[in-house]
mmCIF file of C-alpha atoms in Angstrom:
data_model
loop_
_atom_site.group_PDB
_atom_site.id
_atom_site.type_symbol
_atom_site.label_atom_id
_atom_site.label_comp_id
_atom_site.label_asym_id
_atom_site.label_seq_id
_atom_site.Cartn_x
_atom_site.Cartn_y
_atom_site.Cartn_z
ATOM 1 C CA MET A 14 -7.811 16.094 19.946
ATOM 2 C CA SER A 15 -4.026 15.078 18.909
ATOM 3 C CA THR A 16 -1.586 16.355 21.027
ATOM 4 C CA ARG A 17 2.491 17.121 21.784
ATOM 5 C CA PRO A 18 3.861 16.532 25.230
ATOM 6 C CA SER A 19 4.101 20.612 26.479
ATOM 7 C CA SER A 20 7.921 20.518 26.412
ATOM 8 C CA ILE A 21 8.838 20.101 23.432
ATOM 9 C CA SER A 22 12.155 21.962 23.127
ATOM 10 C CA GLN A 23 12.985 19.568 25.019
ATOM 11 C CA GLN A 24 11.656 16.503 23.843
ATOM 12 C CA ARG A 25 13.600 18.168 20.845
ATOM 13 C CA ALA A 26 16.709 18.839 22.043
ATOM 14 C CA ASP A 27 16.817 15.054 23.490
ATOM 15 C CA SER A 28 16.465 13.964 20.437
ATOM 16 C CA GLY A 29 18.886 16.190 18.684
ATOM 17 C CA ALA A 30 21.625 15.287 21.122
ATOM 18 C CA SER A 31 20.576 11.795 20.429
ATOM 19 C CA ALA A 32 21.102 12.272 16.567
ATOM 20 C CA ALA A 33 24.195 13.933 17.425
ATOM 21 C CA ASP A 34 25.116 9.978 19.271
ATOM 22 C CA HIS A 35 25.212 8.626 15.252
ATOM 23 C CA THR A 36 25.682 11.565 12.971
ATOM 24 C CA GLY A 37 28.139 10.208 10.901
ATOM 25 C CA LYS A 38 25.507 7.498 10.292
ATOM 26 C CA ALA A 39 22.116 10.062 10.241
ATOM 27 C CA VAL A 40 23.631 12.646 7.944
ATOM 28 C CA SER A 41 26.797 9.984 5.695
ATOM 29 C CA ILE A 42 26.901 10.153 1.781
ATOM 30 C CA GLY A 43 26.441 6.471 1.729
ATOM 31 C CA LEU A 44 23.273 6.978 3.126
ATOM 32 C CA ILE A 45 21.302 10.030 1.241
ATOM 33 C CA ILE A 46 22.491 7.634 -1.794
ATOM 34 C CA ALA A 47 20.906 4.996 -0.398
ATOM 35 C CA ILE A 48 17.739 6.674 -0.077
ATOM 36 C CA CYS A 49 17.520 8.208 -3.473
ATOM 37 C CA LEU A 50 18.145 5.233 -4.765
ATOM 38 C CA VAL A 51 15.139 4.128 -3.412
ATOM 39 C CA ALA A 52 13.684 6.911 -3.870
ATOM 40 C CA ALA A 53 13.854 6.401 -7.626
ATOM 41 C CA ASN A 54 12.643 3.355 -7.829
ATOM 42 C CA LEU A 55 8.849 4.549 -6.582
ATOM 43 C CA ARG A 56 7.390 6.017 -10.096
ATOM 44 C CA VAL A 57 10.350 5.162 -12.509
ATOM 45 C CA SER A 58 8.062 1.877 -13.047
ATOM 46 C CA LEU A 59 4.787 3.212 -13.690
ATOM 47 C CA THR A 60 5.481 6.519 -15.582
ATOM 48 C CA GLY A 61 6.727 4.919 -18.381
ATOM 49 C CA VAL A 62 3.113 3.219 -18.737
ATOM 50 C CA GLY A 63 0.711 6.443 -19.875
ATOM 51 C CA THR A 64 3.696 7.070 -23.070
ATOM 52 C CA LEU A 65 3.594 3.281 -23.751
ATOM 53 C CA LEU A 66 -0.504 2.466 -23.777
ATOM 54 C CA PRO A 67 -0.737 3.306 -27.138
ATOM 55 C CA ALA A 68 0.999 1.064 -28.232
ATOM 56 C CA ILE A 69 0.070 -1.842 -25.679
ATOM 57 C CA GLU A 70 -3.191 -1.949 -26.207
ATOM 58 C CA HIS A 71 -2.375 -2.521 -29.830
ATOM 59 C CA GLY A 72 0.220 -4.842 -29.446
ATOM 60 C CA SER A 73 -1.964 -6.983 -26.747
ATOM 61 C CA GLY A 74 -5.024 -6.297 -27.823
ATOM 62 C CA LEU A 75 -6.964 -3.821 -24.876
ATOM 63 C CA THR A 76 -9.516 -1.987 -25.083
ATOM 64 C CA SER A 77 -9.469 1.369 -23.823
ATOM 65 C CA SER A 78 -11.300 0.693 -20.611
ATOM 66 C CA TRP A 79 -8.680 -2.005 -19.801
ATOM 67 C CA GLY A 80 -5.856 0.065 -20.910
ATOM 68 C CA GLY A 81 -7.142 2.907 -17.958
ATOM 69 C CA LEU A 82 -7.604 0.067 -16.162
ATOM 70 C CA LEU A 83 -3.545 -0.691 -15.977
ATOM 71 C CA SER A 84 -2.946 2.656 -15.797
ATOM 72 C CA THR A 85 -5.545 2.907 -12.372
ATOM 73 C CA LEU A 86 -4.465 -0.441 -11.236
ATOM 74 C CA PRO A 87 -1.307 0.450 -9.041
ATOM 75 C CA LEU A 88 -2.858 3.400 -7.189
ATOM 76 C CA LEU A 89 -5.711 1.050 -5.935
ATOM 77 C CA THR A 90 -2.720 -1.578 -4.938
ATOM 78 C CA PHE A 91 -1.196 1.084 -3.089
ATOM 79 C CA ALA A 92 -4.475 1.305 -1.586
ATOM 80 C CA ALA A 93 -5.054 -2.098 -0.955
ATOM 81 C CA THR A 94 -1.343 -2.926 0.046
ATOM 82 C CA SER A 95 0.001 -0.254 2.931
ATOM 83 C CA PRO A 96 -2.240 -1.080 5.855
ATOM 84 C CA LEU A 97 0.218 -3.858 5.951
ATOM 85 C CA VAL A 98 3.283 -2.581 5.763
ATOM 86 C CA ALA A 99 3.428 -1.781 9.642
ATOM 87 C CA ARG A 100 3.234 -5.585 10.791
ATOM 88 C CA ALA A 101 5.356 -6.950 8.498
ATOM 89 C CA SER A 102 8.363 -3.757 9.221
ATOM 90 C CA HIS A 103 7.064 -4.496 13.068
ATOM 91 C CA ARG A 104 8.342 -8.623 12.704
ATOM 92 C CA PHE A 105 11.107 -8.434 9.970
ATOM 93 C CA GLY A 106 12.574 -5.208 10.335
ATOM 94 C CA THR A 107 12.497 -1.847 8.438
ATOM 95 C CA ALA A 108 15.940 -2.516 6.103
ATOM 96 C CA ARG A 109 15.380 -6.459 5.388
ATOM 97 C CA LEU A 110 11.359 -6.592 4.234
ATOM 98 C CA LEU A 111 12.566 -3.647 2.003
ATOM 99 C CA VAL A 112 15.355 -5.217 0.761
ATOM 100 C CA ALA A 113 12.303 -8.284 0.870
ATOM 101 C CA ALA A 114 10.151 -5.349 -1.489
ATOM 102 C CA LEU A 115 13.321 -3.577 -3.524
ATOM 103 C CA ALA A 116 13.659 -7.658 -4.579
ATOM 104 C CA VAL A 117 9.878 -8.487 -5.467
ATOM 105 C CA LEU A 118 9.958 -5.178 -7.265
ATOM 106 C CA ALA A 119 12.359 -6.642 -9.095
ATOM 107 C CA ALA A 120 10.683 -9.861 -9.774
ATOM 108 C CA GLY A 121 6.814 -7.624 -10.635
ATOM 109 C CA THR A 122 9.030 -5.562 -13.427
ATOM 110 C CA VAL A 123 10.285 -8.918 -15.330
ATOM 111 C CA ILE A 124 7.618 -10.193 -15.201
ATOM 112 C CA ARG A 125 5.364 -7.133 -16.757
ATOM 113 C CA SER A 126 7.594 -7.018 -19.789
ATOM 114 C CA LEU A 127 7.105 -10.977 -20.682
ATOM 115 C CA PRO A 128 4.946 -11.659 -23.411
ATOM 116 C CA SER A 129 1.694 -12.136 -21.455
ATOM 117 C CA VAL A 130 -1.170 -9.751 -20.586
ATOM 118 C CA PHE A 131 -2.099 -11.755 -17.809
ATOM 119 C CA CYS A 132 1.278 -11.296 -17.218
ATOM 120 C CA LEU A 133 1.413 -7.408 -17.625
ATOM 121 C CA PHE A 134 -1.066 -7.226 -15.351
ATOM 122 C CA ALA A 135 -0.177 -9.565 -12.603
ATOM 123 C CA GLY A 136 3.228 -8.185 -12.898
ATOM 124 C CA THR A 137 1.768 -4.179 -12.710
ATOM 125 C CA VAL A 138 -0.067 -6.181 -9.210
ATOM 126 C CA ILE A 139 3.217 -7.074 -7.421
ATOM 127 C CA LEU A 140 5.792 -4.368 -8.693
ATOM 128 C CA SER A 141 2.997 -1.772 -6.803
ATOM 129 C CA ALA A 142 2.746 -4.081 -3.829
ATOM 130 C CA ALA A 143 6.142 -3.375 -3.964
ATOM 131 C CA ILE A 144 6.507 0.108 -4.212
ATOM 132 C CA ALA A 145 3.139 0.620 -1.953
ATOM 133 C CA PHE A 146 6.281 -1.300 0.700
ATOM 134 C CA GLY A 147 8.426 1.532 0.215
ATOM 135 C CA ASN A 148 6.398 4.122 -0.453
ATOM 136 C CA VAL A 149 5.318 3.547 3.320
ATOM 137 C CA LEU A 150 9.030 2.230 4.565
ATOM 138 C CA LEU A 151 11.174 5.348 3.249
ATOM 139 C CA PRO A 152 9.617 7.526 5.727
ATOM 140 C CA ALA A 153 10.064 5.580 8.809
ATOM 141 C CA LEU A 154 14.003 5.099 7.302
ATOM 142 C CA ILE A 155 14.378 8.555 7.481
ATOM 143 C CA ARG A 156 12.320 9.336 11.046
ATOM 144 C CA ARG A 157 14.605 6.478 12.449
ATOM 145 C CA SER A 158 18.085 7.594 10.508
ATOM 146 C CA VAL A 159 17.843 11.071 10.329
ATOM 147 C CA PRO A 160 18.203 13.975 12.178
ATOM 148 C CA ALA A 161 14.717 15.802 13.060
ATOM 149 C CA HIS A 162 15.675 19.120 11.112
ATOM 150 C CA ARG A 163 16.994 17.726 8.194
ATOM 151 C CA ILE A 164 13.966 15.203 7.105
ATOM 152 C CA ARG A 165 12.449 18.109 5.723
ATOM 153 C CA GLY A 166 15.528 18.737 3.630
ATOM 154 C CA ILE A 167 16.306 14.727 3.150
ATOM 155 C CA SER A 168 12.342 14.006 2.056
ATOM 156 C CA ALA A 169 12.545 17.622 -0.091
ATOM 157 C CA LEU A 170 15.525 14.852 -2.376
ATOM 158 C CA TYR A 171 14.622 11.962 -1.853
ATOM 159 C CA VAL A 172 11.196 13.682 -3.792
ATOM 160 C CA THR A 173 13.666 15.330 -6.890
ATOM 161 C CA VAL A 174 15.257 12.197 -7.625
ATOM 162 C CA MET A 175 11.467 10.862 -7.850
ATOM 163 C CA GLY A 176 10.178 13.336 -10.276
ATOM 164 C CA VAL A 177 13.171 13.766 -12.358
ATOM 165 C CA THR A 178 13.604 9.190 -13.168
ATOM 166 C CA ALA A 179 9.437 9.811 -13.763
ATOM 167 C CA ALA A 180 10.183 12.123 -16.062
ATOM 168 C CA VAL A 181 13.408 10.404 -17.716
ATOM 169 C CA SER A 182 11.181 7.422 -17.731
ATOM 170 C CA SER A 183 8.176 9.260 -19.226
ATOM 171 C CA GLY A 184 10.082 10.587 -21.900
ATOM 172 C CA ILE A 185 12.283 7.371 -22.881
ATOM 173 C CA SER A 186 10.772 4.849 -23.288
ATOM 174 C CA ALA A 187 8.734 4.822 -26.504
ATOM 175 C CA PRO A 188 12.106 5.871 -27.449
ATOM 176 C CA LEU A 189 13.677 2.795 -25.972
ATOM 177 C CA SER A 190 10.940 0.808 -27.484
ATOM 178 C CA HIS A 191 11.262 1.619 -30.765
ATOM 179 C CA ALA A 192 14.860 1.537 -30.108
ATOM 180 C CA LEU A 193 15.737 -1.986 -28.774
ATOM 181 C CA PRO A 194 14.904 -5.572 -29.019
ATOM 182 C CA GLY A 195 11.222 -6.317 -27.491
ATOM 183 C CA SER A 196 9.463 -3.345 -28.594
ATOM 184 C CA TRP A 197 7.242 -2.093 -25.955
ATOM 185 C CA HIS A 198 7.908 -5.365 -23.388
ATOM 186 C CA THR A 199 11.341 -4.505 -23.221
ATOM 187 C CA ALA A 200 10.686 -0.640 -22.172
ATOM 188 C CA LEU A 201 8.979 -1.813 -19.672
ATOM 189 C CA ALA A 202 11.291 -3.548 -17.794
ATOM 190 C CA TRP A 203 14.351 -0.749 -17.997
ATOM 191 C CA GLY A 204 14.047 0.497 -14.756
ATOM 192 C CA VAL A 205 14.890 -2.997 -12.966
ATOM 193 C CA ALA A 206 17.813 -1.571 -13.298
ATOM 194 C CA PHE A 207 17.621 1.457 -10.294
ATOM 195 C CA THR A 208 16.394 -1.834 -7.883
ATOM 196 C CA ILE A 209 18.864 -3.840 -8.487
ATOM 197 C CA ALA A 210 21.578 -1.040 -7.573
ATOM 198 C CA ALA A 211 18.932 -0.211 -4.959
ATOM 199 C CA LEU A 212 19.206 -4.037 -3.890
ATOM 200 C CA LEU A 213 22.906 -3.458 -3.962
ATOM 201 C CA ALA A 214 22.536 0.001 -1.622
ATOM 202 C CA TRP A 215 20.865 -2.555 0.861
ATOM 203 C CA LEU A 216 21.894 -5.447 1.367
ATOM 204 C CA PRO A 217 24.571 -4.218 3.464
ATOM 205 C CA ARG A 218 21.921 -1.803 5.954
ATOM 206 C CA MET A 219 20.397 -5.332 6.343
ATOM 207 C CA ARG A 220 22.977 -5.778 8.980
ATOM 208 C CA GLY A 221 22.069 -5.543 12.505
ATOM 209 C CA ASP A 222 18.448 -4.492 11.393
ATOM 210 C CA GLU A 223 16.507 -5.519 14.615
ATOM 211 C CA PRO A 224 12.925 -6.549 14.235
ATOM 212 C CA GLN A 225 10.679 -5.068 16.958
ATOM 213 C CA ALA A 226 9.680 -8.302 17.640
ATOM 214 C CA SER A 227 12.478 -10.144 18.230
ATOM 215 C CA THR A 228 14.007 -7.769 20.530
ATOM 216 C CA GLY A 229 10.297 -7.059 23.051
ATOM 217 C CA GLY A 230 9.479 -3.698 20.998
ATOM 218 C CA THR A 231 5.453 -3.544 21.009
ATOM 219 C CA ARG A 232 4.118 -2.573 17.972
ATOM 220 C CA SER A 233 2.509 1.034 16.523
ATOM 221 C CA PRO A 234 -1.097 0.762 15.856
ATOM 222 C CA VAL A 235 -2.469 2.840 13.164
ATOM 223 C CA PRO A 236 -3.592 5.878 14.491
ATOM 224 C CA TRP A 237 -6.710 5.381 12.943
ATOM 225 C CA ARG A 238 -8.649 7.461 15.994
ATOM 226 C CA SER A 239 -6.166 10.516 15.813
ATOM 227 C CA ARG A 240 -7.217 13.350 14.341
ATOM 228 C CA LEU A 241 -4.262 14.648 13.072
ATOM 229 C CA ALA A 242 -3.821 11.823 11.055
ATOM 230 C CA TRP A 243 -6.653 11.863 9.846
ATOM 231 C CA GLN A 244 -5.346 15.650 8.948
ATOM 232 C CA VAL A 245 -2.403 14.273 7.131
ATOM 233 C CA SER A 246 -4.202 11.481 5.458
ATOM 234 C CA MET A 247 -6.691 13.793 3.874
ATOM 235 C CA TYR A 248 -3.736 15.911 3.129
ATOM 236 C CA MET A 249 -1.327 13.170 1.432
ATOM 237 C CA GLY A 250 -4.789 11.928 -0.780
ATOM 238 C CA LEU A 251 -6.047 15.548 -1.786
ATOM 239 C CA GLN A 252 -2.715 16.663 -2.908
ATOM 240 C CA SER A 253 -1.762 12.481 -4.648
ATOM 241 C CA LEU A 254 -5.350 13.439 -6.342
ATOM 242 C CA ALA A 255 -4.947 16.762 -7.608
ATOM 243 C CA PHE A 256 -1.704 15.942 -8.850
ATOM 244 C CA TYR A 257 -2.168 12.581 -10.674
ATOM 245 C CA THR A 258 -6.144 14.447 -12.361
ATOM 246 C CA ALA A 259 -3.647 17.129 -13.450
ATOM 247 C CA VAL A 260 -1.172 14.392 -14.852
ATOM 248 C CA ALA A 261 -3.706 12.336 -16.432
ATOM 249 C CA TRP A 262 -5.762 15.655 -17.697
ATOM 250 C CA LEU A 263 -3.985 18.652 -18.084
ATOM 251 C CA PRO A 264 -2.727 18.012 -21.876
ATOM 252 C CA SER A 265 -7.145 17.412 -23.109
ATOM 253 C CA ILE A 266 -7.783 20.828 -21.111
ATOM 254 C CA LEU A 267 -5.828 22.790 -22.585
ATOM 255 C CA ILE A 268 -6.377 21.111 -26.050
ATOM 256 C CA SER A 269 -9.808 21.629 -25.635
ATOM 257 C CA HIS A 270 -9.074 25.190 -25.347
ATOM 258 C CA GLY A 271 -7.365 25.356 -28.647
ATOM 259 C CA THR A 272 -3.614 24.837 -27.673
ATOM 260 C CA SER A 273 -1.755 22.219 -29.909
ATOM 261 C CA THR A 274 -0.936 18.488 -29.087
ATOM 262 C CA THR A 275 2.349 19.620 -28.754
ATOM 263 C CA THR A 276 2.746 22.089 -26.568
ATOM 264 C CA ALA A 277 0.200 20.631 -24.614
ATOM 265 C CA GLY A 278 2.848 18.276 -24.024
ATOM 266 C CA TRP A 279 5.588 20.916 -23.210
ATOM 267 C CA MET A 280 3.262 22.499 -20.620
ATOM 268 C CA LEU A 281 2.693 19.452 -18.707
ATOM 269 C CA PHE A 282 6.848 18.692 -18.871
ATOM 270 C CA TYR A 283 7.378 22.333 -17.693
ATOM 271 C CA TYR A 284 5.011 22.348 -15.018
ATOM 272 C CA GLN A 285 6.314 19.146 -13.329
ATOM 273 C CA VAL A 286 10.292 21.022 -14.137
ATOM 274 C CA ILE A 287 8.095 23.887 -12.011
ATOM 275 C CA SER A 288 7.186 21.888 -9.311
ATOM 276 C CA LEU A 289 10.278 19.895 -8.854
ATOM 277 C CA ALA A 290 11.756 23.231 -8.908
ATOM 278 C CA ALA A 291 8.967 24.570 -5.884
ATOM 279 C CA GLY A 292 9.305 21.391 -4.139
ATOM 280 C CA SER A 293 13.336 21.934 -3.501
ATOM 281 C CA LEU A 294 13.640 25.174 -2.728
ATOM 282 C CA LEU A 295 11.325 24.618 0.398
ATOM 283 C CA PRO A 296 13.998 23.457 2.907
ATOM 284 C CA LEU A 297 15.104 26.775 2.285
ATOM 285 C CA LEU A 298 12.664 28.754 2.379
ATOM 286 C CA THR A 299 11.441 26.881 5.748
ATOM 287 C CA ARG A 300 14.507 26.371 7.844
ATOM 288 C CA GLY A 301 14.100 26.275 11.043
ATOM 289 C CA ARG A 302 10.428 26.423 11.319
ATOM 290 C CA HIS A 303 9.114 23.900 12.949
ATOM 291 C CA ASP A 304 5.197 25.296 12.532
ATOM 292 C CA GLN A 305 4.312 24.058 8.722
ATOM 293 C CA ARG A 306 0.813 24.832 9.310
ATOM 294 C CA TRP A 307 0.677 27.886 6.722
ATOM 295 C CA THR A 308 3.033 27.147 4.379
ATOM 296 C CA ALA A 309 0.220 23.431 3.840
ATOM 297 C CA ALA A 310 -1.939 25.741 3.393
ATOM 298 C CA GLY A 311 -0.928 28.472 1.291
ATOM 299 C CA ALA A 312 0.770 25.601 -1.329
ATOM 300 C CA SER A 313 -2.343 24.359 -1.081
ATOM 301 C CA LEU A 314 -4.388 27.313 -2.533
ATOM 302 C CA LEU A 315 -1.546 28.152 -5.308
ATOM 303 C CA VAL A 316 -2.780 24.892 -6.464
ATOM 304 C CA ALA A 317 -6.670 26.073 -6.604
ATOM 305 C CA ALA A 318 -5.870 29.262 -8.067
ATOM 306 C CA GLY A 319 -3.951 27.210 -10.812
ATOM 307 C CA PHE A 320 -7.029 25.801 -11.573
ATOM 308 C CA ALA A 321 -9.693 28.280 -10.916
ATOM 309 C CA VAL A 322 -7.680 30.592 -13.563
ATOM 310 C CA LEU A 323 -7.791 27.810 -16.423
ATOM 311 C CA VAL A 324 -11.873 27.891 -15.323
ATOM 312 C CA ALA A 325 -11.813 32.332 -15.811
ATOM 313 C CA ALA A 326 -9.083 32.111 -18.278
ATOM 314 C CA PRO A 327 -8.129 29.487 -19.646
ATOM 315 C CA ALA A 328 -6.228 31.237 -22.291
ATOM 316 C CA LEU A 329 -3.567 32.229 -19.107
ATOM 317 C CA ALA A 330 -1.881 28.619 -19.310
ATOM 318 C CA VAL A 331 0.767 29.483 -18.457
ATOM 319 C CA VAL A 332 0.332 30.827 -15.497
ATOM 320 C CA ALA A 333 -2.370 28.090 -14.391
ATOM 321 C CA CYS A 334 0.653 25.605 -14.829
ATOM 322 C CA THR A 335 2.606 27.870 -12.916
ATOM 323 C CA LEU A 336 0.987 28.463 -10.090
ATOM 324 C CA LEU A 337 0.234 24.468 -10.097
ATOM 325 C CA GLY A 338 3.653 23.636 -9.866
ATOM 326 C CA LEU A 339 4.424 26.151 -7.626
ATOM 327 C CA GLY A 340 1.219 24.521 -5.370
ATOM 328 C CA ALA A 341 2.594 20.621 -6.160
ATOM 329 C CA GLY A 342 5.819 20.373 -5.509
ATOM 330 C CA PRO A 343 5.488 21.752 -1.547
ATOM 331 C CA CYS A 344 2.666 19.787 -1.228
ATOM 332 C CA LEU A 345 3.856 16.540 -2.155
ATOM 333 C CA VAL A 346 6.824 17.279 0.275
ATOM 334 C CA LEU A 347 5.226 18.301 2.718
ATOM 335 C CA ALA A 348 2.566 15.318 2.834
ATOM 336 C CA LEU A 349 5.923 13.058 3.131
ATOM 337 C CA SER A 350 7.914 14.727 5.555
ATOM 338 C CA PHE A 351 4.504 14.837 8.075
ATOM 339 C CA GLN A 352 4.455 11.217 8.130
ATOM 340 C CA SER A 353 7.799 11.324 9.376
ATOM 341 C CA GLU A 354 7.908 14.562 11.126
ATOM 342 C CA ARG A 355 4.380 13.754 13.081
ATOM 343 C CA ALA A 356 5.316 10.431 14.154
ATOM 344 C CA GLY A 357 7.102 9.463 17.383
ATOM 345 C CA SER A 358 9.486 6.904 16.796
ATOM 346 C CA SER A 359 10.117 4.842 13.790
ATOM 347 C CA GLY A 360 7.394 2.277 14.603
ATOM 348 C CA GLU A 361 4.820 4.710 14.500
ATOM 349 C CA ALA A 362 5.990 6.733 11.414
ATOM 350 C CA ALA A 363 5.828 3.119 9.462
ATOM 351 C CA ALA A 364 2.114 3.001 10.930
ATOM 352 C CA LEU A 365 0.951 6.972 10.435
ATOM 353 C CA ALA A 366 2.384 6.434 6.756
ATOM 354 C CA GLY A 367 0.790 3.353 6.056
ATOM 355 C CA MET A 368 -2.781 5.117 6.888
ATOM 356 C CA ALA A 369 -1.812 7.987 5.093
ATOM 357 C CA GLN A 370 -0.469 6.106 1.617
ATOM 358 C CA SER A 371 -4.003 3.512 2.243
ATOM 359 C CA ILE A 372 -6.174 6.902 2.828
ATOM 360 C CA GLY A 373 -4.009 9.055 -0.177
ATOM 361 C CA TYR A 374 -4.455 7.015 -2.844
ATOM 362 C CA LEU A 375 -6.675 5.332 -2.696
ATOM 363 C CA VAL A 376 -8.131 9.327 -3.029
ATOM 364 C CA ALA A 377 -5.887 9.889 -5.207
ATOM 365 C CA ALA A 378 -7.169 6.827 -7.418
ATOM 366 C CA ALA A 379 -11.029 8.640 -8.129
ATOM 367 C CA GLY A 380 -9.911 11.412 -9.600
ATOM 368 C CA PRO A 381 -8.546 11.220 -13.018
ATOM 369 C CA LEU A 382 -11.772 8.545 -13.018
ATOM 370 C CA LEU A 383 -14.497 11.582 -11.438
ATOM 371 C CA LEU A 384 -13.186 14.320 -13.979
ATOM 372 C CA GLY A 385 -13.793 12.011 -16.951
ATOM 373 C CA ILE A 386 -17.672 11.014 -15.695
ATOM 374 C CA LEU A 387 -18.269 14.699 -15.204
ATOM 375 C CA HIS A 388 -16.424 16.022 -18.302
ATOM 376 C CA ASP A 389 -18.700 12.971 -19.787
ATOM 377 C CA ALA A 390 -21.882 14.001 -18.359
ATOM 378 C CA THR A 391 -21.209 17.632 -19.019
ATOM 379 C CA SER A 392 -19.476 17.519 -22.079
ATOM 380 C CA ALA A 393 -17.206 20.212 -20.775
ATOM 381 C CA TRP A 394 -14.324 20.821 -17.735
ATOM 382 C CA THR A 395 -15.822 23.450 -15.791
ATOM 383 C CA VAL A 396 -17.812 21.721 -13.623
ATOM 384 C CA PRO A 397 -14.299 19.452 -13.262
ATOM 385 C CA LEU A 398 -12.713 22.349 -13.047
ATOM 386 C CA VAL A 399 -14.736 24.026 -10.658
ATOM 387 C CA LEU A 400 -14.652 20.570 -8.059
ATOM 388 C CA LEU A 401 -10.810 20.478 -8.887
ATOM 389 C CA VAL A 402 -10.749 24.415 -6.899
ATOM 390 C CA VAL A 403 -13.117 23.364 -4.444
ATOM 391 C CA LEU A 404 -10.861 19.993 -3.543
ATOM 392 C CA GLY A 405 -8.051 22.325 -2.839
ATOM 393 C CA ALA A 406 -9.465 25.003 -0.451
ATOM 394 C CA LEU A 407 -10.373 21.686 1.647
ATOM 395 C CA MET A 408 -6.890 20.096 1.215
ATOM 396 C CA ALA A 409 -5.534 23.832 2.805
ATOM 397 C CA ILE A 410 -8.070 22.496 5.782
ATOM 398 C CA ALA A 411 -6.213 19.394 5.983
ATOM 399 C CA GLY A 412 -2.697 21.156 5.568
ATOM 400 C CA HIS A 413 -3.534 23.544 8.024
ATOM 401 C CA GLY A 414 -4.245 20.944 10.539
ATOM 402 C CA ALA A 415 -1.298 18.860 9.567
ATOM 403 C CA GLY A 416 1.302 21.315 9.616
ATOM 404 C CA GLN A 417 0.473 21.975 13.413
ATOM 405 C CA ASP A 418 4.210 21.104 15.237
ATOM 406 C CA ARG A 419 3.056 18.175 16.692
ATOM 407 C CA GLN A 420 2.716 14.132 17.115
ATOM 408 C CA VAL A 421 0.209 11.958 16.498
ATOM 409 C CA SER A 422 -1.615 10.879 19.429
ATOM 410 C CA HIS A 423 -3.243 6.858 19.357
ATOM 411 C CA SER A 424 -5.691 7.502 21.758
ATOM 412 C CA ALA A 425 -6.791 10.843 21.415
ATOM 413 C CA ARG A 426 -9.527 12.779 18.879
#
């Protein structure tokens, strides 16, 4: 079993004292803005694709199957790329690698917008790989730069920024495609403005970022043998599956029960707003509490309850979306903060985040596809929704384990 040294309070005192030595750096407005600018890039280039997909299929001649692959490709790329980040971070330095990832993200975004189907898919893979690096590096940077008692608050802040920019991208991509020359090609590239801003914020922070390999530090291995690491990973995966499945299928589920298309779209928007609000409030509600077992389990059960309401009383869509949002926001904040809090160093955080996000996005990628298969096989949403209720209960079990006030041990089972 994963263990943590018994003198937890003494370790916290030591880490708090260490953090106090660089408080100015750890809590500076500049650092917070730099973190938020990275967060703004982690979804903005992806969420607009859904609203542009009909225009992309029409303009490029893609079938619906190829359009579905285009939507799933980022998650598969995340899963394949995330395990590589910790090794690269050890060799090149975290801040340096982040700057390189942002540069690749800018290039991939531009390539994706070029008038070529090959560029559309190649650019998607390139920018998704860059985002995977950002996904993993950000928890490591937070673990290194932010005092332990502020990790959850900073995580909630960057999740909020990530969610707001994602929602904005979903809303303005289609109007931009009509207003700008180049149609959907140009609309796919507008998020590069956030990438350039993040690059400008992080370029000065490369100075003094010595890679561990050059200083004789040992690379933190991926904690495949740690039970706690697997619990963190499965919690990350199941909450991602619930989110991406809801985003993909919630409107269709509501429409099948008589909701208008417009209302179904607003219900999806409402779900995301509630999720953002709940995630933002989590640090205030859990301030001073280091054990997050019941918080993680409770949030997961709210997600399960939301899907259960859709099964038992689909007319209560507002109740279902409220429950889903109240659970999803805290689940995401906790899943990301665990990747920092359950690690003993920034190197270990990168290794844990790489494992959690590789497994997590592989699990998440299966969710929308599996639900679609079950719906086609049964011609109804009952079986798919019951499956989501069961997975919500399993997420509660994983969250209860991941929320333990411990740190990952690389050798323990």
